[in-house]
Coordinates of C-alpha atoms and ligand atoms in Angstrom, one line a residue:
Chain A
M108 CA 0.0 0.0 0.0
S109 CA 1.4 3.4 -0.9
T110 CA 1.4 6.1 1.8
P111 CA -0.8 9.1 1.1
V112 CA 0.5 12.7 1.2
P113 CA -1.3 14.3 4.2
L114 CA -2.5 17.9 3.8
K115 CA -4.6 19.8 6.3
I116 CA -7.0 22.6 6.7
V117 CA -7.7 24.3 10.1
I118 CA -11.3 24.8 11.2
A119 CA -11.2 27.7 13.6
G120 CA -13.6 30.0 15.4
G121 CA -15.0 30.7 18.9
F122 CA -16.7 28.2 21.1
G123 CA -20.0 26.8 19.8
V124 CA -19.8 28.3 16.3
G125 CA -20.1 24.9 14.6
K126 CA -16.5 23.6 14.2
T127 CA -17.2 20.1 15.3
T128 CA -20.4 20.1 13.3
T129 CA -18.5 21.2 10.2
V130 CA -15.9 18.5 10.5
A131 CA -18.6 15.9 11.2
S132 CA -20.5 16.9 8.1
I133 CA -17.8 16.2 5.6
S134 CA -15.3 13.8 7.3
E135 CA -15.2 10.2 6.0
I136 CA -14.3 8.9 9.5
D137 CA -16.4 9.8 12.6
P138 CA -14.7 12.9 13.9
L139 CA -12.0 11.8 16.4
S140 CA -11.0 13.7 19.4
T141 CA -7.6 13.6 21.0
E142 CA -6.1 15.3 24.0
A143 CA -3.0 17.4 24.0
E144 CA -1.3 18.4 27.2
M145 CA -0.6 22.0 27.8
T146 CA 1.5 23.7 30.4
E147 CA -0.1 26.9 31.3
V148 CA 1.6 29.7 33.0
S149 CA -0.9 31.8 34.7
S150 CA -0.6 35.5 34.5
T151 CA -0.8 36.0 38.3
V152 CA 2.7 35.7 39.8
D153 CA 3.0 34.7 43.4
D154 CA 4.9 37.6 44.9
A155 CA 6.2 35.7 47.8
A156 CA 7.9 33.0 45.7
L157 CA 8.4 35.0 42.6
L158 CA 7.4 31.9 40.6
P159 CA 4.8 31.8 38.0
D160 CA 1.9 29.6 38.8
K161 CA 2.4 26.7 36.4
H162 CA 0.0 23.9 35.9
T163 CA -0.8 21.4 33.3
T164 CA -4.2 21.1 31.6
T165 CA -5.4 18.9 28.7
V166 CA -7.2 20.3 25.8
A167 CA -9.4 18.3 23.5
M168 CA -9.1 18.8 19.7
D169 CA -11.2 17.2 17.2
F170 CA -10.5 16.3 13.6
G171 CA -11.6 14.3 10.6
C172 CA -10.3 13.4 7.2
L173 CA -11.2 13.1 3.5
T174 CA -9.6 11.1 0.7
I175 CA -8.9 13.6 -2.1
D176 CA -7.5 11.0 -4.6
Q177 CA -5.3 8.0 -4.5
N178 CA -2.3 10.0 -3.3
I179 CA -3.7 12.8 -1.2
K180 CA -5.5 12.8 2.1
L181 CA -7.0 16.0 3.6
Y182 CA -7.2 16.4 7.3
L183 CA -9.5 18.9 9.0
F184 CA -8.4 20.0 12.5
G185 CA -10.6 22.0 14.7
T186 CA -8.9 24.4 17.0
P187 CA -9.8 24.5 20.7
G188 CA -12.0 27.6 21.0
Q189 CA -10.0 29.6 23.5
D190 CA -7.2 31.7 22.1
R191 CA -5.0 31.1 25.2
F192 CA -4.1 27.7 23.7
G193 CA -1.8 29.4 21.3
F194 CA 0.7 26.6 21.3
L195 CA -1.8 24.1 20.1
W196 CA -2.9 26.5 17.4
D197 CA 0.7 26.7 16.1
D198 CA 0.9 23.0 16.1
I199 CA -2.4 22.6 14.2
A200 CA -1.6 25.5 11.7
F201 CA 2.0 24.6 10.8
G202 CA 2.1 23.6 7.2
A203 CA -1.6 23.9 6.7
V204 CA -3.2 24.8 3.3
G205 CA -5.3 27.4 5.1
A206 CA -8.1 27.9 7.6
L207 CA -11.8 28.2 7.6
V208 CA -12.7 30.8 10.3
I209 CA -16.3 30.0 11.3
V210 CA -18.4 32.9 12.5
D211 CA -21.7 32.9 14.3
P212 CA -23.4 36.0 12.9
R213 CA -25.0 36.7 16.3
R214 CA -21.6 36.7 18.1
L215 CA -19.1 38.3 15.7
D216 CA -16.6 39.2 18.4
D217 CA -15.8 35.5 19.1
C218 CA -13.9 35.2 15.8
F219 CA -11.4 38.1 16.4
P220 CA -8.7 35.9 17.9
A221 CA -8.8 33.5 14.9
V222 CA -8.9 36.3 12.3
D223 CA -5.9 38.0 14.0
Y224 CA -4.0 34.8 14.3
F225 CA -4.3 33.8 10.6
E226 CA -3.6 37.3 9.5
D227 CA -0.4 37.3 11.6
M228 CA 0.6 33.9 10.3
D229 CA -0.1 35.0 6.8
L230 CA -2.0 31.8 6.2
P231 CA -4.8 31.9 3.6
F232 CA -8.2 31.9 5.3
V233 CA -11.9 32.3 4.5
V234 CA -14.5 33.7 6.8
A235 CA -17.4 31.3 6.8
V236 CA -20.5 32.6 8.3
N237 CA -22.6 29.7 9.8
L238 CA -26.2 30.4 9.1
F239 CA -27.7 28.9 12.2
D240 CA -31.2 30.1 11.6
G241 CA -31.0 30.1 7.8
R242 CA -30.9 33.8 7.2
L243 CA -28.6 36.7 7.6
T244 CA -30.0 39.8 9.3
H245 CA -27.1 41.9 8.2
G246 CA -25.3 41.4 4.8
L247 CA -21.9 39.9 4.3
D248 CA -20.5 43.4 3.6
S249 CA -21.5 44.7 7.0
I250 CA -19.9 41.6 8.6
R251 CA -16.8 42.3 6.7
W252 CA -16.9 45.9 7.8
A253 CA -17.5 44.8 11.5
L254 CA -14.6 42.3 11.4
D255 CA -12.3 44.7 9.5
V256 CA -10.9 41.9 7.3
D257 CA -8.8 42.6 4.3
P258 CA -10.7 42.8 1.0
H259 CA -8.7 39.9 -0.4
V260 CA -10.2 37.6 2.3
P261 CA -13.2 35.8 0.9
M262 CA -16.4 35.6 2.9
V263 CA -19.0 32.9 2.4
T264 CA -22.2 31.9 4.2
F265 CA -22.7 28.2 4.8
D266 CA -24.6 25.6 6.9
A267 CA -22.3 23.6 9.1
R268 CA -24.7 20.7 9.1
D269 CA -24.8 20.4 5.3
R270 CA -22.0 18.4 3.5
V271 CA -22.3 20.2 0.2
S272 CA -22.3 23.5 1.9
V273 CA -19.2 22.7 3.9
R274 CA -17.6 21.4 0.7
D275 CA -18.3 24.7 -1.0
A276 CA -16.7 26.6 1.9
L277 CA -13.6 24.4 1.6
I278 CA -13.5 25.0 -2.2
A279 CA -13.6 28.8 -1.6
L280 CA -10.6 28.4 0.8
V281 CA -8.5 26.2 -1.6
D282 CA -9.4 28.5 -4.5
N283 CA -8.1 31.4 -2.4
A284 CA -4.9 29.5 -1.4
I285 CA -4.2 28.9 -5.1
R286 CA -4.7 32.6 -5.9
R287 CA -2.4 33.6 -3.1
V288 CA 0.4 31.4 -4.5
Q289 CA -0.1 32.7 -8.0
Q290 CA -0.3 36.3 -7.0
P291 CA 1.0 36.9 -3.4
V292 CA -0.8 39.7 -1.6
T293 CA 1.3 42.7 -1.2
R294 CA 0.4 44.3 2.1
L295 CA 0.3 48.0 2.5
V296 CA 2.5 49.2 5.4
H297 CA 0.9 52.1 7.1
Chain B
M983 CA 9.3 25.4 15.5
T984 CA 11.8 23.7 13.2
R985 CA 11.0 20.9 11.0
V986 CA 13.1 18.5 9.0
A987 CA 14.0 20.4 5.9
G988 CA 12.8 19.5 2.4
D989 CA 16.2 18.1 1.2
H990 CA 14.9 14.5 1.1
E991 CA 12.1 15.2 -1.3
R992 CA 12.7 13.1 -4.4
K993 CA 11.6 15.7 -6.9
S994 CA 13.1 13.8 -9.9
E995 CA 10.7 10.9 -9.3
T996 CA 7.6 13.1 -9.0
R997 CA 5.2 12.6 -11.9
P998 CA 2.3 15.1 -12.2
S999 CA -0.1 12.3 -11.4
A1000 CA 1.7 11.0 -8.4
V1001 CA 2.6 13.3 -5.5
R1002 CA 5.2 11.4 -3.5
P1003 CA 4.9 11.4 0.3
F1004 CA 7.8 13.1 1.8
L1005 CA 10.0 10.9 4.0
L1006 CA 10.2 13.1 7.0
T1007 CA 13.1 11.3 8.5
G1008 CA 15.5 10.3 5.8
G1009 CA 17.3 7.8 8.0
R1010 CA 17.7 10.4 10.8
V1011 CA 16.2 10.4 14.2
V1012 CA 13.1 12.5 14.1
A1013 CA 12.4 14.6 17.2
A1014 CA 9.0 14.0 18.8
T1015 CA 8.3 17.7 18.6
D1016 CA 8.9 17.7 14.8
L1017 CA 6.1 15.2 14.1
P1018 CA 3.2 16.9 12.5
L1019 CA -0.3 15.8 13.7
E1020 CA -1.1 14.7 10.2
A1021 CA 2.2 12.8 9.5
Q1022 CA 1.6 9.3 8.3
V1023 CA 3.0 6.5 10.4
V1024 CA 3.6 3.1 8.8
T1025 CA 5.0 0.0 10.5
R1026 CA 8.0 -1.6 8.8
E1027 CA 7.1 -5.2 8.3
I1028 CA 10.6 -6.5 7.4
D1029 CA 10.9 -9.1 10.1
G1030 CA 7.8 -8.7 12.2
S1031 CA 10.0 -7.8 15.1
W1032 CA 7.4 -5.2 16.3
R1033 CA 5.4 -8.2 17.6
Q1034 CA 7.9 -8.5 20.4
L1035 CA 7.1 -5.0 21.6
S1036 CA 4.8 -4.6 24.6
F1037 CA 1.9 -2.4 25.7
E1038 CA 1.4 0.9 23.9
R1039 CA 4.4 0.4 21.6
R1040 CA 2.9 -2.9 20.3
D1041 CA -0.5 -1.2 20.0
I1042 CA 1.0 1.5 17.8
A1043 CA 2.9 -0.8 15.6
S1044 CA -0.1 -3.0 15.2
L1045 CA -2.4 -0.1 14.3
C1046 CA 0.1 1.4 11.8
R1047 CA 0.3 -1.6 9.5
A1048 CA -1.8 0.6 7.3
P1049 CA -0.6 4.2 7.1
I1050 CA -2.4 6.4 9.7
S1051 CA -1.8 9.9 11.1
V1052 CA -0.2 10.7 14.4
A1053 CA -3.5 12.3 15.5
E1054 CA -5.5 9.2 14.6
V1055 CA -3.1 7.0 16.5
A1056 CA -3.6 9.1 19.6
A1057 CA -7.4 9.2 19.2
T1058 CA -7.8 5.5 18.4
L1059 CA -5.6 4.3 21.3
G1060 CA -6.8 7.0 23.8
L1061 CA -3.3 8.4 24.3
Q1062 CA -2.3 12.0 24.5
V1063 CA -0.7 13.4 21.3
G1064 CA 2.5 14.2 23.2
T1065 CA 2.8 10.6 24.3
V1066 CA 2.2 9.3 20.8
R1067 CA 4.9 11.7 19.4
V1068 CA 7.5 10.4 21.9
L1069 CA 6.7 6.7 21.3
V1070 CA 6.5 7.1 17.5
S1071 CA 9.9 8.9 17.4
E1072 CA 11.4 6.2 19.6
L1073 CA 9.9 3.4 17.5
H1074 CA 11.1 5.1 14.4
A1075 CA 14.7 5.3 15.8
A1076 CA 14.5 1.6 16.6
G1077 CA 13.6 0.9 13.0
H1078 CA 10.0 -0.3 13.6
L1079 CA 8.2 2.6 11.9
A1080 CA 8.5 4.9 8.9
V1081 CA 7.1 8.4 9.1
H1082 CA 5.9 10.4 6.0
G1083 CA 4.6 13.9 5.8
A1084 CA 3.8 16.5 3.2
S1085 CA 6.8 18.8 2.4
T1086 CA 6.1 22.3 3.5
E1087 CA 6.0 23.2 -0.2
A1088 CA 3.2 20.8 -0.9
S1089 CA 0.6 23.1 0.7
R1090 CA 1.8 25.9 -1.5
D1091 CA 2.1 23.9 -4.7
P1092 CA -0.6 25.0 -7.2
Q1093 CA -0.7 21.6 -8.9
I1094 CA -1.3 19.8 -5.7
L1095 CA -3.9 22.4 -4.6
E1096 CA -5.7 22.0 -8.0
R1097 CA -6.0 18.3 -7.2
V1098 CA -7.4 19.1 -3.8
L1099 CA -10.0 21.3 -5.6
R1100 CA -10.9 18.5 -8.0
G1101 CA -11.2 16.1 -5.1
L1102 CA -13.5 18.5 -3.2
R1103 CA -15.7 19.2 -6.3
A1104 CA -16.2 15.4 -6.6
I1105 CA -17.9 15.3 -3.2
S1106 CA -21.7 15.3 -3.5
Ligands
GDP2159 N1 -29.4 25.1 13.9 C1 -28.0 24.9 13.8 N2 -27.3 24.4 14.8 C2 -26.0 24.3 14.6 C3 -25.3 24.6 13.4 N3 -24.0 24.4 13.5 C4 -23.8 23.9 14.8 N4 -25.0 23.9 15.4 C5 -25.2 23.5 16.8 O1 -24.5 24.4 17.6 C6 -23.9 23.7 18.7 C7 -22.4 24.0 18.7 O2 -21.8 23.4 17.5 P1 -20.4 22.7 17.6 O3 -20.1 22.2 16.2 O4 -20.3 21.7 18.7 O5 -19.5 24.0 17.9 P2 -17.9 24.1 18.2 O6 -17.8 24.4 19.6 O7 -17.4 25.2 17.3 O8 -17.3 22.7 17.8 C8 -24.2 22.3 18.6 O9 -25.4 22.0 19.4 C9 -24.6 22.1 17.1 O10 -25.6 21.1 16.9 C10 -26.1 25.1 12.3 O11 -25.7 25.4 11.2 N5 -27.5 25.2 12.5
MG2160 MG1 -16.2 21.5 19.1

């Protein structure tokens, strides 16, 4: 048996925006969950000892995968919601094709950490607005304005429970990744 | 984070229709921290010596007789990712496993990305 080439896409966004649902809708395997151990250094420093309060926590991350063709397997990794797990984000995002940043239109603020992260990483991403109740009260343009994302970042609406809809969001992302390779974005420095 | 560099990629053997998995290790010891979550782990069946391993090591070798990702190994065996990374790098050093990844260039290669697009479009 030949070994497939593994590529990956990051599924990011705040807590409860539909990351696990998105992975489950399109993965060939039941989404798996695995734990990663994190050493957290809390921001409160014990004055007496002058030692940071260090403790270990485990974070669950879930993922699924898709067979693209005989040679290529595509993994989808969901980020843990909280941005304080930055280490794990780096681990998930390293070498990724790009990211789908899922947004709940009722809670736009929750996606700021993800948008900032992928902008800083210079990783292609698409803002995917999960239409929980099937309609958008404000248009995509007003969401773009509220999120202040660059004009080159595509925005789509989708339904995390629908396989074809998730597929289309992933297509928008890969399309964008190809365009970014062919004509790299030159950023304006203010 | 540093990763094993792309010098082992066998570009000359790459045909447009066959992307070659990139041998992450190229005979070297691969550090546990350099194992991507999606890296494919395969047991080397040369002499079946993995059968003499015990506990988690044997479970990993048994599971990886068909290529499977580091993340899937962890989830399937109920082990933490960090533990699996350490065991896989150790088993690799002992010659029981091969580890393949995608080169960092693969995710920026328009030809490969076009194939991903085609694969996604085929989903209904
Ligand atoms: N009605 C509706 N519910 C959804 C949709 N996407 C996710 N949910 C629900 O919202 C909750 C959170 O989704 P989940 O995928 O677990 O979010 P995560 O925390 O980002 O992984 C779950 O109860 C889902 O069933 C959607 O598109 N429509
Ligand atoms: Mg989840």
